[in-house]
Coordinates of C-alpha atoms in Angstrom, one line a residue:
X11 CA 78.4 92.0 66.3
X12 CA 81.2 89.4 66.4
X13 CA 83.4 88.3 69.2
X14 CA 85.8 91.1 68.4
X15 CA 83.8 94.1 67.1
X16 CA 86.4 96.3 65.4
X17 CA 90.2 95.9 65.0
X18 CA 92.8 96.5 67.7
X19 CA 96.6 96.8 67.8
X20 CA 96.8 93.6 69.7
X21 CA 94.6 91.6 67.3
X22 CA 96.2 93.1 64.2
X23 CA 99.6 92.0 65.4
X24 CA 98.3 88.5 66.1
X25 CA 96.6 88.3 62.7
X26 CA 99.9 89.1 61.0
X27 CA 101.8 86.5 63.1
X28 CA 99.1 83.9 62.3
X29 CA 99.3 84.6 58.5
X30 CA 103.1 84.2 58.6
X31 CA 102.9 80.9 60.5
X32 CA 100.3 79.4 58.2
X33 CA 102.5 80.4 55.2
X34 CA 105.5 78.8 56.7
X35 CA 104.3 75.6 58.4
X36 CA 102.0 72.7 57.2
X37 CA 100.1 72.5 60.5
X38 CA 99.3 75.4 62.9
X39 CA 97.3 75.1 66.1
X40 CA 95.7 78.4 67.2
X41 CA 94.6 77.9 70.8
X42 CA 93.1 79.9 73.6
X43 CA 90.2 79.9 76.1
X44 CA 86.5 80.0 75.1
X45 CA 85.5 83.3 73.6
X46 CA 89.0 84.8 73.3
X47 CA 88.6 85.4 69.6
X48 CA 90.2 82.5 67.7
X49 CA 87.6 82.3 65.0
X50 CA 87.7 86.1 64.5
X51 CA 91.5 85.9 64.0
X52 CA 91.2 83.0 61.5
X53 CA 88.9 85.1 59.3
X54 CA 91.8 87.2 58.4
X55 CA 93.0 84.3 56.2
X56 CA 91.8 83.4 52.7
X57 CA 90.9 79.8 53.6
X58 CA 88.4 77.0 53.4
X59 CA 86.6 76.6 56.7
X60 CA 85.0 73.5 58.4
X61 CA 83.3 74.0 61.8
X62 CA 83.3 70.7 63.6
X63 CA 80.7 71.9 66.0
X64 CA 78.0 72.0 63.3
X65 CA 75.8 69.1 61.9
X66 CA 77.3 67.1 59.1
X67 CA 80.8 68.2 60.1
X68 CA 82.3 64.7 59.4
X69 CA 81.1 64.8 55.8
X70 CA 82.2 68.4 55.3
X71 CA 85.6 67.5 56.7
X72 CA 86.0 64.5 54.4
X73 CA 85.2 66.5 51.3
X74 CA 87.5 69.3 52.3
X75 CA 90.4 66.9 52.8
X76 CA 89.9 65.1 49.5
X77 CA 88.9 68.1 47.4
X78 CA 91.0 70.2 45.0
X79 CA 91.0 73.4 47.0
X80 CA 94.7 74.4 47.7
X81 CA 93.9 77.3 50.1
X82 CA 94.7 76.8 53.8
X83 CA 92.1 74.6 55.5
X84 CA 90.8 75.9 58.8
X85 CA 89.3 73.4 61.2
X86 CA 87.2 75.3 63.8
X87 CA 85.5 74.0 66.9
X88 CA 88.1 71.2 67.6
X89 CA 86.9 70.9 71.2
X90 CA 85.8 67.8 73.0
X91 CA 86.7 64.2 72.4
X92 CA 84.5 63.7 69.3
X93 CA 85.7 66.7 67.4
X94 CA 89.3 65.8 68.3
X95 CA 88.8 62.3 66.9
X96 CA 87.4 63.7 63.6
X97 CA 90.3 66.2 63.3
X98 CA 93.0 63.6 64.0
X99 CA 91.5 61.1 61.5
X100 CA 91.2 63.7 58.8
X101 CA 94.7 65.0 59.2
X102 CA 96.1 61.4 59.1
X103 CA 94.2 60.8 55.8
X104 CA 95.2 64.2 54.2
X105 CA 97.9 64.1 51.5
X106 CA 101.2 65.3 53.0
X107 CA 102.2 68.8 52.2
X108 CA 99.2 69.5 49.8
X109 CA 97.8 72.4 51.8
X110 CA 98.5 74.0 55.2
X111 CA 96.0 73.3 58.0
X112 CA 95.0 75.6 60.8
X113 CA 93.3 74.0 63.8
X114 CA 91.4 76.1 66.3
X115 CA 91.1 74.6 69.7
X116 CA 90.5 75.7 73.3
X117 CA 93.2 73.5 74.6
X118 CA 96.5 72.8 72.8
X119 CA 96.4 69.8 70.5
X120 CA 99.6 68.5 72.1
X121 CA 97.6 68.2 75.4
X122 CA 94.8 66.1 73.8
X123 CA 94.5 62.4 74.2
X124 CA 95.2 60.4 71.1
X125 CA 96.9 63.2 69.3
X126 CA 99.8 61.8 67.2
X127 CA 101.7 65.1 66.9
X128 CA 103.6 66.1 63.8
X129 CA 105.4 69.1 62.5
X130 CA 103.2 71.7 64.2
X131 CA 103.5 75.2 65.6
X132 CA 101.2 76.3 68.4
X133 CA 100.1 80.0 68.8
X134 CA 98.2 81.0 71.9
X135 CA 95.7 83.9 71.8
X136 CA 96.0 86.0 75.0
X137 CA 93.1 87.9 76.5
X138 CA 92.7 91.6 75.4
X139 CA 94.1 94.4 77.6
X140 CA 91.5 96.1 79.8
X141 CA 91.8 99.3 77.7
X142 CA 90.6 97.4 74.6
X143 CA 87.8 95.7 76.5
X144 CA 86.7 99.2 77.7
X145 CA 86.8 100.4 74.1
X146 CA 84.7 97.4 72.9
X147 CA 82.1 98.2 75.6
X148 CA 81.9 101.8 74.3
X149 CA 81.5 100.6 70.7
X150 CA 78.7 98.3 72.0
X151 CA 76.8 101.4 73.1
X152 CA 77.5 101.5 76.8
X153 CA 77.8 105.2 77.7
X154 CA 77.7 104.8 81.5
X155 CA 81.3 104.6 82.9
X156 CA 80.1 102.4 85.7
X157 CA 78.7 99.9 83.2
X158 CA 81.9 99.9 81.2
X159 CA 83.9 99.3 84.4
X160 CA 81.7 96.3 85.2
X161 CA 82.3 94.9 81.7
X162 CA 86.0 95.2 82.2
X163 CA 85.8 93.5 85.6
X164 CA 83.7 90.6 84.4
X165 CA 85.4 90.0 81.1
X166 CA 89.0 89.3 82.3
X167 CA 90.1 90.2 78.8
X168 CA 87.7 87.8 77.0
X169 CA 85.7 89.5 74.2
X170 CA 82.8 87.1 74.3
X171 CA 82.2 87.7 78.0
X172 CA 82.5 91.4 77.5
X173 CA 79.8 91.4 74.8
X174 CA 77.6 89.2 76.8
X175 CA 77.8 91.6 79.7
X176 CA 76.9 94.5 77.3
X177 CA 73.9 92.6 76.0
X178 CA 72.7 91.9 79.6
X179 CA 72.8 95.6 80.4
X180 CA 71.1 96.6 77.2
X181 CA 68.4 94.1 78.2
X182 CA 67.8 95.9 81.5
X183 CA 70.3 94.5 84.0
X184 CA 72.1 97.4 85.8
X185 CA 75.7 97.7 86.8
X186 CA 74.6 98.1 90.4
X187 CA 73.6 94.4 90.3
X188 CA 76.7 92.8 88.9
X189 CA 75.6 89.3 89.7
X190 CA 72.5 89.7 87.5
X191 CA 74.8 90.7 84.7
X192 CA 77.1 87.8 85.4
X193 CA 74.1 85.4 85.1
X194 CA 73.6 86.4 81.5
X195 CA 77.4 86.0 80.9
X196 CA 77.4 82.6 82.5
X197 CA 74.5 81.4 80.4
X198 CA 76.4 82.3 77.2
X199 CA 79.5 80.5 78.5
X200 CA 77.4 77.3 79.2
X201 CA 75.8 77.5 75.8
X202 CA 79.3 77.6 74.1
X203 CA 80.6 74.9 76.4
X204 CA 77.7 72.5 75.6
X205 CA 79.7 70.8 72.8
X206 CA 82.3 69.8 75.4
X207 CA 80.0 68.7 78.2
X208 CA 76.3 68.8 77.6
X209 CA 73.7 68.3 80.3
X210 CA 72.1 70.5 83.0
X211 CA 73.4 68.4 85.9
X212 CA 77.0 68.9 84.6
X213 CA 76.4 72.6 84.3
X214 CA 75.2 72.8 87.9
X215 CA 78.2 70.8 89.1
X216 CA 80.5 73.3 87.2
X217 CA 78.9 76.1 89.2
X218 CA 79.5 74.3 92.5
X219 CA 83.1 73.8 91.6
X220 CA 83.5 77.5 90.8
X221 CA 82.0 78.5 94.1
X222 CA 84.5 76.4 96.2
X223 CA 87.5 77.4 94.2
X224 CA 89.1 73.9 94.0
X225 CA 87.6 70.5 94.8
X226 CA 88.5 66.9 95.0
X227 CA 86.0 64.2 94.3
X228 CA 84.8 64.0 97.9
X229 CA 84.2 67.7 98.3
X230 CA 82.5 68.0 95.0
X231 CA 80.3 64.9 95.9
X232 CA 80.3 63.5 92.4
X233 CA 81.1 60.0 91.1
X234 CA 84.4 59.3 89.5
X235 CA 83.0 59.4 86.0
X236 CA 81.5 62.9 86.3
X237 CA 84.7 64.1 88.0
X238 CA 86.8 62.8 85.1
X239 CA 84.4 64.4 82.6
X240 CA 84.7 67.8 84.4
X241 CA 88.5 67.4 84.3
X242 CA 88.4 67.2 80.6
X243 CA 86.7 70.6 80.1
X244 CA 88.8 73.3 78.5
X245 CA 87.8 75.7 81.4
X246 CA 88.9 73.3 84.1
X247 CA 92.5 72.8 85.5
X248 CA 94.0 70.2 87.7
X249 CA 95.6 71.7 90.8
X250 CA 97.2 70.4 94.0
X251 CA 93.8 70.6 95.7
X252 CA 91.7 69.0 92.9
X253 CA 89.9 70.6 90.0
X254 CA 89.5 74.3 89.6
X255 CA 87.7 76.5 87.0
X256 CA 90.0 78.9 85.2
X257 CA 89.5 82.7 85.6
X258 CA 87.5 84.7 84.7
X259 CA 85.0 81.9 84.2
X260 CA 85.2 80.8 87.8
X261 CA 84.2 84.2 89.2
X262 CA 81.3 84.5 86.7
X263 CA 79.9 81.1 87.6
X264 CA 80.4 81.8 91.3
X265 CA 78.5 85.1 91.1
X266 CA 75.7 83.4 89.1
X267 CA 75.3 80.6 91.7
X268 CA 75.3 83.0 94.6
X269 CA 72.6 85.2 92.8
X270 CA 70.4 82.3 91.9
X271 CA 70.7 80.2 95.1
X272 CA 72.1 82.4 97.9
X273 CA 71.2 80.0 100.8
X274 CA 72.6 77.0 99.0
X275 CA 75.7 79.0 98.1
X276 CA 76.3 79.9 101.8
X277 CA 75.7 76.3 102.9
X278 CA 78.1 75.0 100.3
X279 CA 80.9 77.4 101.4
X280 CA 80.4 76.5 105.0
X281 CA 80.6 72.8 104.2
X282 CA 83.7 73.3 102.1
X283 CA 85.3 75.5 104.8
X284 CA 84.9 72.7 107.4
X285 CA 86.4 70.2 105.0
X286 CA 89.4 72.3 104.1
X287 CA 89.8 73.4 107.7
X288 CA 90.1 69.8 108.9
X289 CA 92.8 69.3 106.2
X290 CA 94.6 72.5 107.1
X291 CA 95.0 71.7 110.8
X292 CA 96.1 68.1 110.1
X293 CA 98.9 68.8 107.6
X294 CA 102.6 69.5 108.4
X295 CA 103.9 70.7 105.1
X296 CA 104.2 74.6 104.9
X297 CA 103.5 74.5 101.2
X298 CA 100.4 72.4 101.7
X299 CA 99.3 74.8 104.4
X300 CA 99.7 77.7 102.0
X301 CA 97.4 76.1 99.4
X302 CA 94.8 75.2 102.0
X303 CA 95.0 78.7 103.7
X304 CA 94.3 80.4 100.3
X305 CA 91.2 78.2 99.9
X306 CA 90.1 79.0 103.4
X307 CA 90.2 82.7 102.6
X308 CA 88.0 82.2 99.6
X309 CA 85.6 79.9 101.5
X310 CA 85.2 82.3 104.5
X311 CA 82.7 84.0 102.2
X312 CA 83.7 87.6 103.2
X313 CA 82.7 90.0 100.5
X314 CA 85.8 92.2 100.8
X315 CA 88.2 89.2 100.7
X316 CA 86.4 87.7 97.6
X317 CA 86.4 91.0 95.7
X318 CA 90.0 92.0 96.5
X319 CA 91.7 88.6 96.4
X320 CA 89.6 86.6 94.0
X321 CA 88.2 88.9 91.3
X322 CA 87.6 87.7 87.8
X323 CA 91.2 87.2 86.7
X324 CA 93.6 86.5 83.9
X325 CA 96.3 83.9 83.3
X326 CA 98.8 84.0 86.1
X327 CA 102.0 86.0 85.7
X328 CA 105.3 85.0 87.1
X329 CA 106.4 86.6 90.4
X330 CA 110.1 86.3 90.8
X331 CA 112.8 87.4 93.3
X332 CA 114.5 90.6 92.4
X333 CA 118.2 90.7 91.6
X334 CA 120.8 93.5 91.5
X335 CA 120.0 94.5 87.9
X336 CA 116.4 95.2 88.9
X337 CA 117.1 98.2 91.1
X338 CA 116.0 100.8 88.5
X339 CA 112.7 99.0 87.9
X340 CA 112.1 98.8 91.6
X341 CA 112.7 102.5 91.9
X342 CA 110.3 103.2 89.0
X343 CA 107.5 101.0 90.4
X344 CA 107.9 102.4 93.9
X345 CA 107.6 105.9 92.5
X346 CA 104.3 104.8 90.9
X347 CA 103.2 103.3 94.2
X348 CA 103.9 106.5 96.1
X349 CA 102.1 108.6 93.4
X350 CA 99.0 106.4 93.5
X351 CA 98.8 106.4 97.3
X352 CA 99.5 110.1 97.6
X353 CA 102.7 109.5 99.6
X354 CA 105.7 111.9 99.9
X355 CA 108.2 110.8 97.2
X356 CA 111.3 111.7 99.2
X357 CA 110.3 109.8 102.3
X358 CA 109.4 106.8 100.1
X359 CA 112.7 107.0 98.3
X360 CA 114.6 106.9 101.7
X361 CA 112.7 103.8 102.7
X362 CA 113.3 102.1 99.4
X363 CA 117.0 102.9 99.6
X364 CA 117.2 101.3 103.0
X365 CA 115.3 98.2 101.9
X366 CA 117.6 97.8 98.8
X367 CA 120.7 98.2 101.0
X368 CA 119.4 95.7 103.5
X369 CA 118.6 93.0 100.9
X370 CA 117.3 93.5 97.3
X371 CA 116.0 89.9 97.3
X372 CA 113.4 91.1 99.7
X373 CA 111.7 92.5 96.6
X374 CA 109.6 90.4 94.3
X375 CA 108.6 91.5 90.8
X376 CA 105.5 90.5 88.8
X377 CA 106.4 90.4 85.1
X378 CA 104.1 90.5 82.1
X379 CA 104.1 88.2 79.0
X380 CA 107.1 90.2 77.6
X381 CA 109.0 89.9 80.8
X382 CA 108.5 93.6 81.8
X383 CA 108.0 94.4 85.5
X384 CA 104.4 95.4 86.1
X385 CA 104.1 94.8 89.9
X386 CA 106.2 94.9 93.0
X387 CA 106.3 93.4 96.5
X388 CA 108.6 94.4 99.3
X389 CA 108.5 91.4 101.6
X390 CA 111.4 91.6 104.1
X391 CA 112.6 88.7 106.3
X392 CA 112.3 89.8 110.0
X393 CA 115.8 89.6 111.4
X394 CA 118.4 91.8 113.1
X395 CA 120.0 93.0 109.9
X396 CA 116.7 94.3 108.5
X397 CA 115.4 96.0 111.7
X398 CA 116.5 99.5 110.5
X399 CA 114.3 99.3 107.4
X400 CA 111.2 98.1 109.5
X401 CA 111.5 100.4 112.5
X402 CA 110.2 103.6 110.7
X403 CA 107.0 101.8 109.9
X404 CA 106.6 100.0 113.2
X405 CA 107.9 102.6 115.6
X406 CA 106.5 102.0 119.1
X407 CA 105.4 98.5 118.1
X408 CA 108.9 97.4 117.0
X409 CA 110.2 95.8 120.2
X410 CA 107.0 93.8 120.9
X411 CA 106.6 92.5 117.3
X412 CA 110.2 91.9 116.1
X413 CA 112.1 91.5 119.3
X414 CA 113.4 88.1 120.3
X415 CA 114.1 86.9 116.8
X416 CA 110.5 85.7 116.2
X417 CA 111.1 85.5 112.5
X418 CA 108.4 85.8 109.8
X419 CA 108.0 88.4 107.0
X420 CA 107.4 92.2 107.0
X421 CA 105.3 93.7 104.2
X422 CA 106.6 97.1 103.3
X423 CA 104.8 97.7 100.0
X424 CA 102.6 95.9 97.4
X425 CA 101.8 97.6 94.1
X426 CA 100.4 96.7 90.7
X427 CA 98.1 99.0 88.7
X428 CA 96.3 96.0 87.0
X429 CA 93.6 94.8 89.4
X430 CA 93.7 91.1 88.4
X431 CA 97.5 91.0 88.7
X432 CA 97.3 92.9 91.9
X433 CA 95.0 90.2 93.4
X434 CA 97.6 87.6 92.4
X435 CA 100.3 89.7 94.0
X436 CA 98.3 89.8 97.3
X437 CA 97.6 86.1 97.2
X438 CA 101.4 85.5 96.6
X439 CA 102.2 87.6 99.8
X440 CA 99.7 85.5 101.9
X441 CA 101.1 82.2 100.6
X442 CA 104.6 83.3 101.4
X443 CA 103.4 84.4 104.9
X444 CA 101.8 81.0 105.6
X445 CA 105.0 79.3 104.5
X446 CA 107.2 81.5 106.7
X447 CA 104.8 81.3 109.7
X448 CA 104.1 85.0 110.4
X449 CA 103.4 88.3 108.6
X450 CA 103.7 91.9 109.8
X451 CA 102.0 94.7 107.9
X452 CA 102.3 98.5 108.3
X453 CA 99.9 100.3 105.9
X454 CA 98.3 103.7 105.6
X455 CA 95.9 102.4 102.9
X456 CA 92.2 102.3 104.1
X457 CA 91.5 99.6 101.5
X458 CA 94.2 97.4 103.0
X459 CA 92.8 98.1 106.5
X460 CA 89.4 96.7 105.4
X461 CA 91.1 93.7 103.8
X462 CA 93.3 92.9 106.8
X463 CA 90.4 93.2 109.2
X464 CA 88.4 90.9 107.0
X465 CA 91.3 88.4 107.0
X466 CA 91.2 88.4 110.8
X467 CA 94.7 89.9 111.3
X468 CA 95.4 91.4 114.7
X469 CA 95.4 95.2 114.6
X470 CA 98.0 96.7 117.0
X471 CA 97.1 100.3 116.3
X472 CA 98.7 103.2 114.5
X473 CA 102.3 104.5 114.7
X474 CA 103.2 108.0 116.1
X475 CA 104.5 109.5 112.9
X476 CA 102.7 110.1 109.6
X477 CA 105.7 108.6 107.9
X478 CA 104.4 109.2 104.3
X479 CA 103.0 112.7 104.9
X480 CA 99.7 111.6 103.5
X481 CA 97.5 112.8 106.3
X482 CA 97.2 109.4 108.0
X483 CA 99.6 107.4 110.0
X484 CA 100.0 103.7 109.1
X485 CA 98.2 101.0 111.1
X486 CA 100.2 98.0 112.2
X487 CA 98.8 94.4 111.8
X488 CA 100.2 90.9 112.4
X489 CA 99.1 87.3 112.0
X490 CA 100.6 84.0 112.9
X491 CA 100.4 81.3 110.4
X492 CA 102.2 78.4 112.1
X493 CA 100.6 75.0 112.3
X494 CA 99.7 75.6 115.9
X495 CA 98.2 79.0 115.3
X496 CA 96.1 78.1 112.2
X497 CA 93.0 76.6 114.1
X498 CA 92.5 79.9 116.0
X499 CA 93.0 81.9 112.9
X500 CA 90.4 79.9 111.0
X501 CA 87.9 80.6 113.8
X502 CA 88.6 84.3 113.7
X503 CA 88.4 84.2 109.9
X504 CA 85.0 82.6 110.0
X505 CA 83.8 85.1 112.5
X506 CA 84.4 87.9 110.0
X507 CA 81.8 86.5 107.6
X508 CA 78.0 87.0 108.2
X509 CA 77.3 83.3 108.6
X510 CA 78.8 81.4 111.5
X511 CA 81.0 78.4 110.8
X512 CA 79.3 75.2 112.0
X513 CA 82.7 73.5 112.3
X514 CA 83.2 75.5 115.6
X515 CA 79.9 74.3 117.0
X516 CA 81.4 72.4 120.0
X517 CA 83.7 75.3 121.1
X518 CA 80.9 77.8 120.5
X519 CA 78.4 75.7 122.4
X520 CA 80.8 75.5 125.4
X521 CA 81.3 79.3 125.3
X522 CA 77.6 80.0 125.0
X523 CA 76.9 77.7 128.0
X524 CA 79.5 79.4 130.1
X525 CA 78.1 82.9 129.3
X526 CA 74.7 81.6 130.2
X527 CA 76.0 80.4 133.6
X528 CA 78.2 83.5 134.1
X529 CA 76.4 84.5 137.3
X530 CA 76.0 80.9 138.6
X531 CA 79.0 79.3 140.3
X532 CA 77.5 75.9 140.2
X533 CA 76.8 76.2 136.5
X534 CA 80.3 77.4 135.6
X535 CA 81.8 74.6 137.7
X536 CA 80.9 72.0 135.1
X537 CA 82.3 74.0 132.1
X538 CA 84.7 72.3 129.8
X539 CA 86.5 75.6 129.5
X540 CA 88.0 75.0 132.9
X541 CA 90.4 72.6 131.2
X542 CA 92.3 75.5 129.7
X543 CA 95.5 76.7 131.5
X544 CA 94.4 80.4 131.6
X545 CA 90.9 79.6 133.0
X546 CA 91.5 76.8 135.5
X547 CA 89.0 78.0 138.1
X548 CA 85.4 79.3 138.1
X549 CA 86.7 82.7 139.3
X550 CA 89.3 82.9 136.6
X551 CA 86.8 81.8 133.9
X552 CA 84.3 84.4 135.0
X553 CA 86.9 87.1 135.0
X554 CA 88.2 86.1 131.6
X555 CA 84.7 86.0 130.1
X556 CA 83.9 89.5 131.3
X557 CA 87.3 90.9 130.1
X558 CA 86.9 89.2 126.7
X559 CA 83.4 90.7 126.2
X560 CA 84.7 94.1 127.1
X561 CA 87.7 93.8 124.8
X562 CA 85.4 92.8 121.9
X563 CA 83.1 95.7 122.6
X564 CA 86.1 98.0 122.3
X565 CA 87.2 96.6 119.0
X566 CA 87.8 99.1 116.1
X567 CA 85.7 96.9 113.9
X568 CA 82.1 98.0 114.0
X569 CA 80.7 94.5 113.6
X570 CA 83.0 93.2 116.4
X571 CA 82.1 96.1 118.7
X572 CA 78.4 95.5 118.1
X573 CA 78.9 91.8 118.9
X574 CA 80.7 92.7 122.2
X575 CA 77.8 95.1 123.2
X576 CA 75.3 92.4 122.4
X577 CA 77.1 89.9 124.7
X578 CA 77.6 92.4 127.4
X579 CA 73.9 93.5 127.4
X580 CA 72.4 90.0 127.3
X581 CA 74.9 87.9 129.3
X582 CA 76.9 90.2 131.5
X583 CA 74.4 92.9 132.4
X584 CA 71.3 90.7 131.9
X585 CA 69.4 93.6 130.4
X586 CA 66.4 91.6 129.2
X587 CA 65.3 89.1 126.6
X588 CA 66.9 88.9 123.2
X589 CA 64.2 91.0 121.6
X590 CA 64.5 93.7 124.3
X591 CA 68.3 93.8 124.0
X592 CA 68.1 94.1 120.2
X593 CA 65.6 96.9 120.5
X594 CA 67.7 98.8 123.1
X595 CA 70.8 98.5 120.8
X596 CA 68.8 99.6 117.7
X597 CA 69.5 96.4 115.9
X598 CA 67.1 94.4 113.7
X599 CA 66.4 90.9 114.9
X600 CA 68.4 89.3 112.1
X601 CA 71.4 91.6 112.7
X602 CA 71.2 91.0 116.4
X603 CA 71.5 87.3 116.1
X604 CA 74.3 87.6 113.5
X605 CA 76.2 89.7 116.0
X606 CA 75.4 87.3 118.8
X607 CA 76.8 84.4 116.8
X608 CA 79.8 86.5 115.7
X609 CA 80.6 87.4 119.3
X610 CA 80.4 83.8 120.6
X611 CA 82.6 82.6 117.7
X612 CA 85.2 85.4 118.3
X613 CA 85.4 84.6 122.1
X614 CA 85.7 80.8 121.3
X615 CA 88.6 81.6 119.0
X616 CA 90.2 83.8 121.6
X617 CA 89.9 81.2 124.3
X618 CA 91.4 78.5 122.2
X619 CA 94.0 80.7 120.7

C-alpha cells in the first residue's frame, strides 16, 4: 500500500497541475511536508527517476544528467544538506533546456542554503481533507468508526501518518489507547526523517522539543550545534519563542514521549512552565505576553486544554477582520453555529443583527486556502456603544463586569466545523484577549465550560434567561490578562493540572505553614502572609484562611471542591491524620495528596491575586 492508496479528487487535480507545470517550465519544485504524497504524485509522470536517499545516488544522478533520455527527470529525496548539494551540482552541470527537471523536497528549494535559483516554479502539496483521510482508513480495512476517527485526528491530513496509524491498529493497538497508536506513527516519522538528522540522541531531543511546544537553546538544554541542526529539519520552524515542531508531527511526538516516559514528561513540562512563567511576568509587551501565555496554556499539562487547543493540526489559516461585504457570510456561518449547538435560530439572528449594527469589525473570519470563510469569531470590544449587544448574554452580571469602562473583549460566538482550524480559532481568541488585557465569555456549551474551567477563568454563574432556548442558560466567565494579573492567573492555571507547579513553592510553603498554625496565635504571628494588605493581622489572616477554604469547598469544580474539603477537614476541623481524613472523604491516598496540593496552590494564588 502506498502513501496514497487510491485516487482522490484532490490528488487528481494536483497531478494534472503538476503535469502542466512540467510541460511548460524547465525546472519545477514539488514541495510539501514529510509523508504528504509528493512521490505518489510524481508517479503520474512518464519520467526518469533518481532517488537521492538511496545508495549510489550520486552516480545514478550523474548518469541521468549526462544520458540521452529526453523524458522529464525527477529528483526525489532532495532533503538534507548532502542531497541538496548533489541536486544543485547536477542541475548546474545539466545542459540548459535539454529536459525538464522535477525536484521533490520537503522544504522549498528557494529556502535552501546554497541554492542558486533559476527559472523555477514551486508547487506545494497540501494535506488531504479529513473526508479523504477517513476514506483512506476505510480502504485500509478499519471498520470501527472510532478507529477511523483516531486516524483522522492523528494524521492531520498526512497520508503517511494515516497509514501508519492504520498499521498500528491492525497490529493490536486500540483506538482507546491513542498514545500507543501515536508511538507507531512517531517511529515511522523518525525512520523517514533519518536522512535529514540521524542519531538516537537527536530523535530524543526532537521529542523534548515537541512536548514543550517551542524552545530556545536554554530551555532545550542543548549545545548550539545541535540546536542549529534541529533548526535545519524540515519539520521544525523558527518562531518568536525559539524552535517548534510543525503540526501534526508535534502532537504525535508529544503523545509518544508522554506514553513512553510519563514521569519525565511531567517534569519537563513543569520545568518549562517555570521558565516561561518567569519570562511572562517580566515582559511588558502585550504581543510578547500573548506568545508566552499561549505556551503557558500548553505547558500547564491539563488534558482538556491540550486536546482542545493543541490537537494534531494543519498549516495555519488566515484569520482576518470582517468588513461590510462579509455580512452574508457571517449570517451563514452563524446559522451553522446555531444549528450545531441546538440554538433557536430567530434568537440567534437577533443577536447577530445587533452585533453587526454595533460594529461588524468585531467579527473575525477564518479563511481556507481558496479564501472562503470556514470559521467565525464574534469578539466585541467592551465599551458603552456595544453594551446593548452584550447585555442579553450577561444580564444580571452586566453592571459588575462591564460597568466603569473596564475595557477588554467580549466573546459572543466562536465556530468552525473543522477541529484543527477550530483550535486555531480558539488560540487566536486567547491571544487577542491577552493583548487587550481582559476577556468576558458567556456560553451555553458544556464543552466550553470544561475548557474555561481548565483555563482557570473565573466563573460568575449562569444568567436568568435561557437566551438560546436550548434547555440551558449560558454561564458567564471572565479573566484578566494584564501584566499585573498574569502571575495570579499562572498560579491558578497550574492548579488545574494534576501536578503542582514547583515555581510556586515559596508561596505554597507560606500558605501551608499558615494553615498548620491556624489555631496557634504565636505561630501565625510570624507568617510572611501578614505583609499583604488584606491580611495585616493574625485575626484577619485566620479569618481569611477559613473563608478561602470554605469558598474553595463550595466551588462548582469537583476537583476544587474536593481540595477545599480536604483543607477544611485536615487544617480547619483537625479531623485526624492525613490517612484518616483521606479515608473519611473516600479518597485514595494519591488523590488525597493531589487535592491537598491543589488546594494549597489555589489559596496561594488567591492570596497573591
